[in-house]
Short mmCIF file of C-alpha atoms in Angstrom, two decimals:
data_model
loop_
_atom_site.label_atom_id
_atom_site.label_comp_id
_atom_site.label_asym_id
_atom_site.label_seq_id
_atom_site.Cartn_x
_atom_site.Cartn_y
_atom_site.Cartn_z
CA MET G 43 0.49 -14.37 -13.27
CA SER G 44 -1.14 -12.71 -16.28
CA ALA G 45 -0.29 -13.38 -19.91
CA LEU G 46 1.45 -10.03 -20.45
CA THR G 47 3.51 -10.41 -17.27
CA SER G 48 4.56 -13.89 -18.39
CA LEU G 49 5.53 -12.50 -21.79
CA ALA G 50 7.53 -9.69 -20.17
CA ARG G 51 9.38 -12.24 -18.03
CA LEU G 52 10.23 -14.30 -21.09
CA GLU G 53 11.50 -11.20 -22.89
CA ALA G 54 13.56 -10.25 -19.83
CA THR G 55 15.10 -13.71 -19.79
CA ALA G 56 15.98 -13.48 -23.48
CA ALA G 57 17.38 -9.94 -23.23
CA GLY G 58 19.12 -10.37 -19.87
CA VAL G 59 17.55 -7.23 -18.44
CA ALA G 60 14.19 -6.36 -16.82
CA ARG G 61 11.26 -5.31 -18.98
CA PRO G 62 8.77 -2.55 -18.02
CA LEU G 63 5.31 -3.47 -16.79
CA ALA G 64 4.15 0.15 -16.60
CA THR G 65 4.59 3.39 -18.50
CA VAL G 66 4.00 5.61 -15.45
CA ARG G 67 4.77 5.45 -11.74
CA HIS G 68 1.84 4.12 -9.72
CA CYS G 69 3.10 5.14 -6.28
CA HIS G 70 4.05 8.39 -4.61
CA VAL G 71 7.72 9.03 -3.80
CA SER G 72 8.35 11.86 -1.37
CA ASP G 73 11.14 14.38 -1.78
CA ALA G 74 12.64 13.24 1.53
CA PRO G 75 11.33 9.80 2.56
CA LEU G 76 12.68 8.14 5.69
CA VAL G 77 14.54 5.06 4.50
CA LEU G 78 14.76 2.30 7.12
CA VAL G 79 16.98 -0.78 6.81
CA PRO G 80 16.35 -2.95 9.91
CA LEU G 81 18.10 -6.08 11.17
CA LYS G 82 16.91 -8.46 13.87
CA LEU G 83 18.55 -11.24 15.83
CA ALA G 84 18.13 -14.68 14.23
CA GLY G 85 15.66 -16.86 16.12
CA GLU G 86 14.21 -13.90 18.05
CA ALA G 87 11.06 -12.52 16.42
CA ALA G 88 11.08 -9.13 18.15
CA ALA G 89 14.75 -8.67 19.09
CA PRO G 90 16.08 -5.70 17.10
CA LEU G 91 19.76 -5.80 16.23
CA ALA G 92 20.35 -2.62 14.25
CA VAL G 93 18.71 -0.13 11.93
CA MET G 94 20.14 2.32 9.42
CA ALA G 95 17.81 5.26 8.86
CA GLY G 96 17.79 8.66 7.23
CA SER G 97 16.19 10.98 4.69
CA ARG G 98 19.35 11.68 2.69
CA PRO G 99 21.60 9.11 1.03
CA ASP G 100 24.77 10.74 2.38
CA ASP G 101 23.59 11.10 6.00
CA PRO G 102 22.48 7.77 7.49
CA SER G 103 22.02 7.22 11.22
CA LEU G 104 23.00 3.85 12.67
CA LEU G 105 21.36 2.48 15.81
CA VAL G 106 22.72 -0.75 17.27
CA VAL G 107 21.72 -3.11 20.10
CA PRO G 108 25.07 -4.59 21.15
CA GLN G 109 23.33 -7.35 23.15
CA PRO G 110 19.81 -7.92 21.74
CA ARG G 111 18.88 -10.30 24.59
CA ASN G 112 19.32 -7.51 27.12
CA ARG G 113 15.93 -5.91 27.73
CA ASP G 114 17.33 -2.57 28.89
CA LEU G 115 19.49 -2.23 25.77
CA ARG G 116 16.58 -3.15 23.52
CA PHE G 117 14.35 -0.45 24.94
CA ALA G 118 17.18 2.07 24.90
CA PHE G 119 17.41 1.27 21.18
CA ALA G 120 13.63 1.72 20.89
CA ALA G 121 13.89 5.14 22.53
CA GLY G 122 16.58 6.23 20.04
CA PHE G 123 14.56 4.81 17.17
CA ALA G 124 11.50 6.68 18.46
CA ARG G 125 13.33 9.98 18.30
CA LEU G 126 14.22 9.37 14.64
CA VAL G 127 10.72 8.25 13.62
CA LEU G 128 8.77 10.84 15.62
CA ASN G 129 11.00 13.64 14.40
CA HIS G 130 10.24 12.58 10.82
CA VAL G 131 6.51 12.42 11.60
CA GLU G 132 6.46 15.90 13.13
CA THR G 133 8.63 17.59 10.49
CA SER G 134 7.02 16.08 7.40
CA HIS G 135 3.38 17.15 7.61
CA GLY G 136 3.86 20.63 6.17
CA ALA G 137 1.40 23.48 6.46
CA VAL G 138 -2.28 23.03 7.24
CA GLU G 139 -4.71 23.34 4.33
CA GLU G 140 -8.25 24.57 4.88
CA LEU G 141 -10.80 22.37 3.07
CA PRO G 142 -14.45 23.06 2.22
CA PRO G 143 -16.81 22.05 5.06
CA ALA G 144 -18.13 18.50 5.11
CA LYS G 145 -21.78 17.68 4.36
CA ASP G 146 -22.62 18.07 8.03
CA GLY G 147 -20.99 21.52 8.08
CA GLU G 148 -17.99 20.40 10.12
CA GLU G 149 -14.75 22.22 9.33
CA ARG G 150 -12.02 20.14 7.72
CA ILE G 151 -8.27 20.49 7.42
CA ARG G 152 -5.53 18.51 5.69
CA TYR G 153 -1.79 18.63 6.08
CA GLY G 154 0.09 19.73 2.99
CA ASN G 155 2.35 16.69 3.20
CA ALA G 156 2.78 13.43 5.10
CA PRO G 157 5.72 11.29 6.22
CA GLN G 158 6.75 8.38 4.04
CA PHE G 159 8.71 5.34 5.25
CA LEU G 160 10.54 3.02 2.85
CA VAL G 161 11.89 -0.42 3.82
CA PRO G 162 13.67 -2.95 1.59
CA ASN G 163 11.05 -5.72 1.54
CA ARG G 164 7.92 -7.17 3.11
CA GLY G 165 10.07 -8.54 5.94
CA GLY G 166 10.87 -4.96 6.87
CA VAL G 167 7.15 -4.15 7.06
CA ALA G 168 6.57 -7.20 9.27
CA PHE G 169 9.46 -6.12 11.51
CA LEU G 170 7.96 -2.65 12.01
CA ARG G 171 4.52 -4.15 12.64
CA LEU G 172 5.89 -6.53 15.28
CA MET G 173 8.01 -3.82 16.87
CA GLY G 174 4.93 -1.63 17.08
CA ARG G 175 2.99 -4.39 18.79
CA SER G 176 5.82 -5.05 21.27
CA THR G 177 6.17 -1.39 22.28
CA ARG G 178 2.79 0.34 22.13
CA PHE G 179 1.51 -1.22 25.38
CA ARG G 180 4.68 -0.61 27.43
CA SER G 181 4.27 1.28 30.68
CA THR G 182 6.16 4.50 31.32
CA GLU G 183 5.88 4.04 35.10
CA GLY G 184 6.76 1.34 37.60
CA PRO G 185 9.66 -1.12 37.86
CA TYR G 186 9.86 -1.83 34.11
CA ALA G 187 9.21 1.69 32.87
CA VAL G 188 10.36 2.68 29.39
CA ASP G 189 11.05 6.05 27.83
CA PRO G 190 7.73 7.90 27.22
CA ALA G 191 8.52 8.02 23.49
CA VAL G 192 8.55 4.20 23.20
CA PRO G 193 4.77 3.52 23.40
CA VAL G 194 4.19 6.53 21.12
CA LEU G 195 6.57 4.93 18.61
CA GLY G 196 4.65 1.66 18.88
CA ARG G 197 1.33 3.32 18.09
CA TRP G 198 2.76 5.10 15.04
CA LEU G 199 4.52 1.98 13.72
CA THR G 200 1.27 0.02 14.11
CA TRP G 201 -0.67 2.71 12.26
CA PHE G 202 1.81 2.86 9.38
CA ALA G 203 1.89 -0.96 9.13
CA ASP G 204 -1.92 -1.04 9.00
CA ARG G 205 -1.89 1.67 6.35
CA HIS G 206 0.50 -0.45 4.27
CA ASP G 207 -2.33 -2.99 3.91
CA HIS G 208 -4.48 -0.31 2.26
CA PRO G 209 -4.22 -0.76 -1.56
CA GLY G 210 -2.65 2.25 -3.23
CA SER G 211 -1.26 3.76 -0.02
CA SER G 212 2.30 5.11 -0.19
CA LEU G 213 2.87 5.99 3.48
CA LEU G 214 4.85 2.81 4.11
CA GLY G 215 6.37 1.12 1.09
CA ALA G 216 8.35 -2.10 0.63
CA MET G 217 10.86 -1.35 -2.12
CA THR G 218 10.73 -4.82 -3.70
CA GLU G 219 6.94 -4.51 -4.09
CA MET G 220 7.21 -1.02 -5.56
CA LEU G 221 9.81 -2.15 -8.11
CA ARG G 222 7.92 -5.32 -9.08
CA LEU G 223 4.90 -3.17 -9.82
CA HIS G 224 6.85 -1.48 -12.62
CA TRP G 225 9.34 -4.06 -13.93
CA ALA G 226 9.38 -7.77 -14.78
CA THR G 227 12.55 -9.83 -14.39
CA GLY G 228 13.64 -13.20 -15.70
CA GLN G 229 13.71 -14.81 -12.26
CA SER G 230 11.03 -16.25 -10.01
CA SER G 231 8.75 -14.20 -7.77
CA LEU G 232 10.54 -15.62 -4.74
CA GLU G 233 13.89 -14.39 -6.08
CA ASP G 234 12.33 -10.99 -6.75
CA GLY G 235 11.97 -10.68 -2.98
CA ASN G 236 15.75 -10.17 -2.82
CA LEU G 237 16.31 -6.45 -3.36
CA ALA G 238 19.88 -6.86 -4.62
CA ALA G 239 18.89 -9.52 -7.16
CA LEU G 240 15.88 -7.48 -8.28
CA MET G 241 18.00 -4.37 -8.76
CA GLY G 242 20.55 -6.49 -10.63
CA TRP G 243 17.92 -7.17 -13.30
CA ILE G 244 16.51 -3.63 -13.39
CA ASP G 245 19.75 -1.65 -13.17
CA PRO G 246 22.71 -4.03 -13.62
CA PRO G 247 26.23 -2.72 -12.97
CA ASP G 248 28.43 -1.92 -15.96
CA GLY G 249 29.71 -5.04 -17.67
CA LEU G 250 27.07 -7.37 -16.22
CA ASP G 251 23.70 -8.53 -17.47
CA GLY G 252 20.70 -9.22 -15.26
CA PRO G 253 21.35 -12.94 -14.55
CA SER G 254 25.02 -12.30 -13.73
CA ALA G 255 24.17 -9.37 -11.45
CA ALA G 256 21.47 -11.43 -9.71
CA ALA G 257 23.88 -14.34 -9.22
CA ARG G 258 26.42 -11.95 -7.75
CA ALA G 259 23.76 -10.62 -5.40
CA GLU G 260 23.35 -14.11 -3.92
CA ASP G 261 26.89 -13.89 -2.49
CA PRO G 262 26.37 -12.63 1.10
CA VAL G 263 29.91 -11.26 1.19
CA VAL G 264 29.39 -9.06 -1.89
CA SER G 265 25.74 -8.26 -1.17
CA PRO G 266 24.57 -8.94 2.40
CA PRO G 267 20.86 -9.73 2.86
CA ALA G 268 18.56 -6.71 2.93
CA GLY G 269 17.19 -7.79 6.30
CA PRO G 270 15.56 -8.11 8.64
CA ALA G 271 17.21 -11.56 8.84
CA THR G 272 20.98 -11.74 8.69
CA ASP G 273 23.20 -14.23 6.86
CA PRO G 274 23.90 -17.40 8.94
CA THR G 275 27.61 -17.31 8.07
CA PHE G 276 27.82 -13.72 9.30
CA ASP G 277 25.94 -14.72 12.47
CA ASN G 278 28.32 -17.57 13.27
CA GLU G 279 31.66 -16.11 12.20
CA VAL G 280 31.26 -12.37 12.93
CA LEU G 281 28.20 -11.47 14.98
CA ALA G 282 28.37 -14.12 17.72
CA PRO G 283 32.07 -13.48 18.55
CA ALA G 284 31.48 -9.70 18.45
CA VAL G 285 28.53 -9.90 20.86
CA ALA G 286 30.51 -12.19 23.17
CA ALA G 287 33.41 -9.73 23.12
CA TYR G 288 31.01 -6.93 24.03
CA ASP G 289 29.64 -8.97 26.94
CA ARG G 290 33.16 -9.28 28.31
CA ALA G 291 34.29 -5.69 27.66
CA GLY G 292 31.07 -3.75 28.31
CA PRO G 293 29.68 -0.52 26.85
CA GLY G 294 32.01 2.10 25.44
CA SER G 295 34.71 -0.44 24.66
CA ALA G 296 36.53 -1.14 21.43
CA ALA G 297 34.48 -4.33 21.16
CA GLU G 298 31.30 -2.27 20.86
CA GLU G 299 32.84 -0.15 18.11
CA ARG G 300 33.92 -3.29 16.21
CA LEU G 301 30.36 -4.59 16.46
CA ARG G 302 28.98 -1.31 15.09
CA THR G 303 31.45 -1.45 12.22
CA ALA G 304 30.48 -5.03 11.37
CA LEU G 305 26.76 -4.20 11.36
CA ALA G 306 27.33 -1.05 9.31
CA GLY G 307 29.07 -3.21 6.71
CA GLN G 308 25.97 -5.40 6.52
CA LEU G 309 23.57 -2.47 6.16
CA THR G 310 25.43 -0.06 3.88
CA PRO G 311 25.04 -2.06 0.60
CA THR G 312 21.26 -2.23 1.10
CA TRP G 313 21.19 1.46 2.05
CA ASP G 314 22.85 2.32 -1.27
CA LEU G 315 20.47 0.02 -3.18
CA MET G 316 17.45 1.70 -1.58
CA TRP G 317 18.47 5.14 -2.80
CA ARG G 318 19.29 3.83 -6.28
CA ALA G 319 15.78 2.34 -6.39
CA VAL G 320 14.28 5.65 -5.24
CA GLU G 321 15.99 7.43 -8.14
CA LEU G 322 14.74 4.82 -10.62
CA LEU G 323 11.16 5.33 -9.43
CA ARG G 324 11.46 9.10 -9.50
CA ALA G 325 12.61 8.92 -13.13
CA LEU G 326 9.20 7.51 -14.14
CA PRO G 327 6.41 10.04 -14.83
CA GLU G 328 3.80 10.06 -12.10
CA GLY G 329 0.44 8.47 -12.89
CA ALA G 330 -2.56 10.80 -13.09
CA SER G 331 -4.33 9.23 -10.10
CA VAL G 332 -1.28 9.12 -7.78
CA PRO G 333 -1.85 12.66 -6.37
CA GLN G 334 -5.46 11.73 -5.57
CA ARG G 335 -4.36 8.64 -3.61
CA TRP G 336 -1.69 10.68 -1.83
CA GLU G 337 -4.41 13.14 -0.80
CA ARG G 338 -6.25 10.25 0.84
CA ASP G 339 -3.04 9.25 2.62
CA ARG G 340 -2.68 12.82 3.84
CA ASP G 341 -6.31 12.83 4.98
CA ALA G 342 -5.75 9.64 6.98
CA PHE G 343 -2.50 10.92 8.47
CA THR G 344 -4.06 14.28 9.37
CA TYR G 345 -6.97 12.62 11.18
CA TYR G 346 -4.75 10.22 13.14
CA HIS G 347 -2.26 12.96 14.04
CA GLN G 348 -5.03 15.32 15.17
CA THR G 349 -6.76 12.66 17.32
CA PHE G 350 -3.62 10.91 18.57
CA GLY G 351 -3.82 12.32 22.10
CA GLU G 352 -7.47 11.33 22.50
CA ALA G 353 -7.18 7.72 21.32
CA TYR G 354 -6.04 4.57 23.10
CA PRO G 355 -3.37 2.24 21.70
CA GLN G 356 -4.63 -0.01 18.94
CA ALA G 357 -6.15 -3.26 20.19
CA ARG G 358 -4.24 -6.50 19.76
CA ARG G 359 -7.20 -7.85 17.82
CA ASP G 360 -9.99 -5.91 16.12
CA PRO G 361 -13.52 -6.52 17.40
CA PRO G 362 -15.83 -8.19 14.85
CA VAL G 363 -17.61 -5.08 13.56
CA ARG G 364 -14.40 -3.11 13.18
CA ALA G 365 -12.72 -6.06 11.43
CA ALA G 366 -15.65 -6.38 9.00
CA ARG G 367 -15.61 -2.64 8.33
CA ARG G 368 -11.84 -2.70 7.73
CA LEU G 369 -12.15 -5.63 5.32
CA HIS G 370 -14.89 -3.82 3.43
CA ASP G 371 -12.77 -0.67 3.19
CA LEU G 372 -9.80 -2.66 1.87
CA GLU G 373 -11.96 -4.32 -0.79
CA ARG G 374 -13.31 -0.94 -1.91
CA ALA G 375 -9.79 0.48 -2.03
CA GLN G 376 -8.52 -2.49 -4.07
CA ASP G 377 -11.36 -2.11 -6.54
CA ALA G 378 -10.63 1.60 -7.00
CA TYR G 379 -6.86 1.06 -7.15
CA ASP G 380 -7.12 -1.55 -9.93
CA ALA G 381 -9.34 0.76 -11.98
CA GLN G 382 -7.15 3.82 -11.45
CA ARG G 383 -3.99 2.01 -12.50
CA ALA G 384 -5.71 0.78 -15.65
CA PHE G 385 -7.00 4.27 -16.50
CA ASP G 386 -3.53 5.75 -15.96
CA ASP G 387 -1.51 3.18 -17.89
CA PRO G 388 -2.19 1.53 -21.26
CA LEU G 389 0.11 -1.38 -20.35
CA VAL G 390 -2.03 -2.15 -17.31
CA MET G 391 -5.21 -1.72 -19.35
CA ALA G 392 -3.85 -4.22 -21.87
CA GLU G 393 -4.02 -6.88 -19.12
CA HIS G 394 -7.75 -6.22 -18.73
CA ARG G 395 -8.27 -6.25 -22.50
CA LEU G 396 -6.73 -9.73 -22.64
CA SER G 397 -8.93 -10.91 -19.77
CA GLY G 398 -12.07 -9.55 -21.47
CA GLN G 399 -12.84 -6.80 -18.95
CA ALA G 400 -12.05 -4.13 -21.53
CA PHE G 401 -11.99 -3.75 -25.31
CA GLY G 402 -10.33 -1.30 -27.67
CA GLY G 403 -11.03 -0.50 -31.26
CA VAL G 404 -12.06 2.09 -33.83
CA VAL G 405 -15.37 3.92 -33.92
CA ALA G 406 -17.09 2.67 -37.10
CA GLU G 407 -20.46 4.43 -36.70
CA CYS G 408 -21.59 7.32 -34.53
CA ASP G 409 -24.90 9.04 -33.87
CA PRO G 410 -23.84 11.80 -31.42
CA THR G 411 -27.19 13.60 -31.21
CA ARG G 412 -29.49 10.60 -30.76
CA LEU G 413 -32.29 11.16 -28.22
CA ASP G 414 -34.20 8.62 -26.17
CA GLU G 415 -37.81 9.83 -26.19
CA THR G 416 -39.45 6.83 -24.53
CA GLY G 417 -39.82 8.62 -21.18
CA LYS G 418 -41.59 11.80 -20.13
CA ARG G 419 -38.66 13.90 -21.26
CA PRO G 420 -36.13 13.23 -24.00
CA LYS G 421 -32.63 12.18 -22.94
CA LEU G 422 -29.35 12.42 -24.82
CA ARG G 423 -28.32 8.85 -25.62
CA PRO G 424 -25.74 8.74 -28.48
CA HIS G 425 -24.94 5.44 -30.16
CA LEU G 426 -21.41 4.24 -30.98
CA ARG G 427 -20.46 1.14 -32.93
CA VAL G 428 -16.91 0.06 -32.14
CA SER G 429 -15.00 -2.41 -34.30
CA THR G 430 -12.64 -4.50 -32.18
CA GLN G 431 -10.43 -7.56 -32.43
CA ASP G 432 -10.22 -8.01 -28.65
CA PRO G 433 -11.80 -11.05 -26.99
CA VAL G 434 -14.98 -9.52 -25.53
CA ARG G 435 -16.31 -11.37 -22.49
CA LEU G 436 -18.87 -8.79 -21.42
CA ASP G 437 -22.61 -9.33 -21.75
CA ALA G 438 -25.20 -7.01 -23.26
CA GLY G 439 -26.43 -4.60 -20.62
CA THR G 440 -23.02 -4.25 -18.94
CA THR G 441 -22.10 -0.72 -17.91
CA VAL G 442 -18.75 0.45 -19.24
CA CYS G 443 -16.72 3.66 -19.22
CA ASN G 444 -14.15 5.25 -21.48
CA ALA G 445 -10.58 4.54 -20.36
CA ALA G 446 -9.36 7.98 -21.42
CA ARG G 447 -12.35 9.77 -19.85
CA PRO G 448 -13.86 7.58 -17.10
CA ALA G 449 -16.73 10.07 -16.70
CA LEU G 450 -17.98 9.06 -20.17
CA LYS G 451 -20.18 6.07 -19.39
CA GLY G 452 -22.27 3.81 -21.56
CA LYS G 453 -24.10 0.51 -21.82
CA ILE G 454 -23.44 -2.38 -24.17
CA MET G 455 -26.51 -2.85 -26.38
CA GLU G 456 -25.37 -5.69 -28.61
CA ILE G 457 -22.25 -7.64 -29.60
CA ASP G 458 -22.12 -8.85 -33.17
CA ASP G 459 -19.11 -10.32 -35.01
CA GLY G 460 -16.36 -8.02 -33.73
CA ALA G 461 -18.59 -4.96 -33.52
CA ILE G 462 -20.02 -3.62 -30.26
CA LEU G 463 -22.95 -1.21 -30.13
CA LEU G 464 -22.79 1.19 -27.18
CA GLU G 465 -25.38 3.59 -25.85
CA LEU G 466 -23.67 6.48 -24.04
CA THR G 467 -25.46 7.43 -20.84
CA GLY G 468 -23.33 10.01 -19.01
CA GLY G 469 -20.38 12.37 -19.10
CA MET G 470 -21.56 14.46 -22.08
CA GLY G 471 -23.05 17.47 -20.31
CA ARG G 472 -26.56 18.36 -19.15
CA LYS G 473 -28.03 19.54 -22.44
CA LEU G 474 -29.69 17.62 -25.27
CA THR G 475 -26.59 18.15 -27.40
CA PRO G 476 -23.23 16.81 -26.28
CA GLU G 477 -20.43 19.16 -25.31
CA PRO G 478 -17.73 19.56 -27.98
CA GLY G 479 -15.32 16.62 -27.93
CA ALA G 480 -17.39 14.63 -25.43
CA VAL G 481 -18.52 11.96 -27.92
CA PRO G 482 -15.88 10.07 -29.93
CA GLN G 483 -16.16 10.50 -33.69
CA VAL G 484 -15.90 8.00 -36.55
CA GLY G 485 -12.29 6.89 -36.94
CA ASP G 486 -11.29 7.63 -33.34
CA ARG G 487 -9.51 4.91 -31.40
CA VAL G 488 -11.30 4.21 -28.11
CA CYS G 489 -11.08 1.83 -25.19
CA PHE G 490 -14.02 0.96 -22.95
CA THR G 491 -13.89 -1.11 -19.77
CA SER G 492 -16.21 -2.49 -17.12
CA LEU G 493 -13.75 -1.33 -14.45
CA THR G 494 -15.04 1.58 -12.41
CA ASP G 495 -13.40 3.69 -9.74
CA GLY G 496 -15.45 2.85 -6.67
CA SER G 497 -17.96 0.42 -8.13
CA PHE G 498 -19.77 -0.24 -4.88
CA GLY G 499 -20.65 2.08 -2.04
CA ALA G 500 -20.00 2.00 1.65
CA ALA G 501 -21.77 -0.70 3.61
CA LYS G 502 -23.68 -0.23 6.84
CA PHE G 503 -22.55 -2.22 9.85
CA PRO G 504 -24.40 -2.71 13.15
CA ASP G 505 -23.24 -1.38 16.49
CA ARG G 506 -21.54 -3.88 18.76
CA GLU G 507 -24.59 -4.15 21.03
CA ASP G 508 -26.69 -5.12 18.02
CA THR G 509 -24.46 -8.03 16.96
CA PRO G 510 -25.04 -11.60 18.20
CA TRP G 511 -23.06 -12.91 21.15
CA THR G 512 -20.94 -15.01 18.76
CA HIS G 513 -19.65 -11.74 17.29
CA GLY G 514 -19.20 -9.63 20.40
CA GLY G 515 -22.75 -8.60 21.23
CA PRO G 516 -24.64 -9.48 24.41
CA PRO G 517 -26.31 -12.93 24.66
CA GLU G 518 -30.03 -12.99 24.11
CA GLU G 519 -32.20 -13.20 27.20
CA TYR G 520 -33.57 -16.69 27.75
CA VAL G 521 -37.37 -16.86 27.84
CA PRO G 522 -38.96 -20.27 28.65
CA THR G 523 -41.55 -21.36 26.10
CA ASN G 524 -43.59 -23.96 28.05
CA GLU G 525 -44.88 -24.48 31.60
CA ASP G 526 -42.33 -27.15 32.58
CA ALA G 527 -39.48 -25.00 31.35
CA LYS G 528 -40.90 -21.98 33.19
CA GLU G 529 -41.09 -24.00 36.41
CA ASP G 530 -37.52 -25.26 35.98
CA TRP G 531 -36.29 -21.74 35.13
CA SER G 532 -38.02 -20.23 38.20
#
């Protein structure tokens, strides 16, 4: 936990209400996201119990498995769930946009929009991931055939769960994570995983402060758990008798309707909380880099949707080269995401200023037309001297960029008693005189940071046949090295 986050938590504790950690919204929120509130049977990792889903707060759909241990009922539930999810996927992509050709001349397209799924917490993401794994390999023929939509659902759920791991992606969001990115509460990080308690600090009901609202949220009668696990008291006193009554009465009975009513009562409070949280996020101004990240989400969705019919279901485990490539892509995305958030938000940049990765101050001296004539041709290399009181932990020679204009890059020449001499190297135009307004003037407040959007390029990975046998490639051919070995080998 950083110093500023700790301070915000202390202030939230003193004030009894959450404190902001951001001045802008760092995630995309669609106009009509598909909100999913899932429940599963206790003690059964992949036994769905119910889900409340919908794209409008006043029109939820409730799917229930009256006997989660019954395989046929579970896959009938999966088929109904597939219709909801696949309908959202197919109706959310919008019109096709024509893009400029790629470097190799290949034509490119991008959908104008993409589906967004919102679940209450990380447990909801794990539930979708596990449900995807348990359905994407199911056969649609033979004695245990399932509805053809079920394996399609599994492949899409797996893809969205994998995309959730991608830093900055908004295709699948856990609401507790999205809220914690923007507000600090006076409770522990573990308690912040409870959506009702977290919302109690951020948006407490009238007449209550944050601690009182969070304490109230711990009462499972007033605020049932946001899933996917259910409350043990509810399991023992309500759910178990209702399922037993259904087993005796069968489908279409009053016992099934009572079970649906009981599960709806568990899901409705979380459903309402989810839409309140959506409105809170929408009220924040969108960060400048959010549309760019959403474009990348749309690119990824467009590619997967266009190639869906040609691809096989995702493997249970990535082969070594693909796993290494995925890890590299995630590290690049995290690096870019951290930089973009800092460039968008002065509160986030303040964290990096405290850690020494950035510094802010006032321009004390400026030579905007300075030329470097040591090479064959002169180059525009203005000098800035910035007075700062920030703890600077960057060395001379470090490349930095302007937080307000990341294209304006420079190099630290010397650090001397609260003053930093910078040589600007890029972002000022192509002429020997800088473009108007490109170079900060004396008296301007500036902030420079070593963070860069995409600080390292894509790596090259070998083909599978070129990797050693320990990482999936073929074993090397054995060649004897002496006469005795050759005789034994023959």
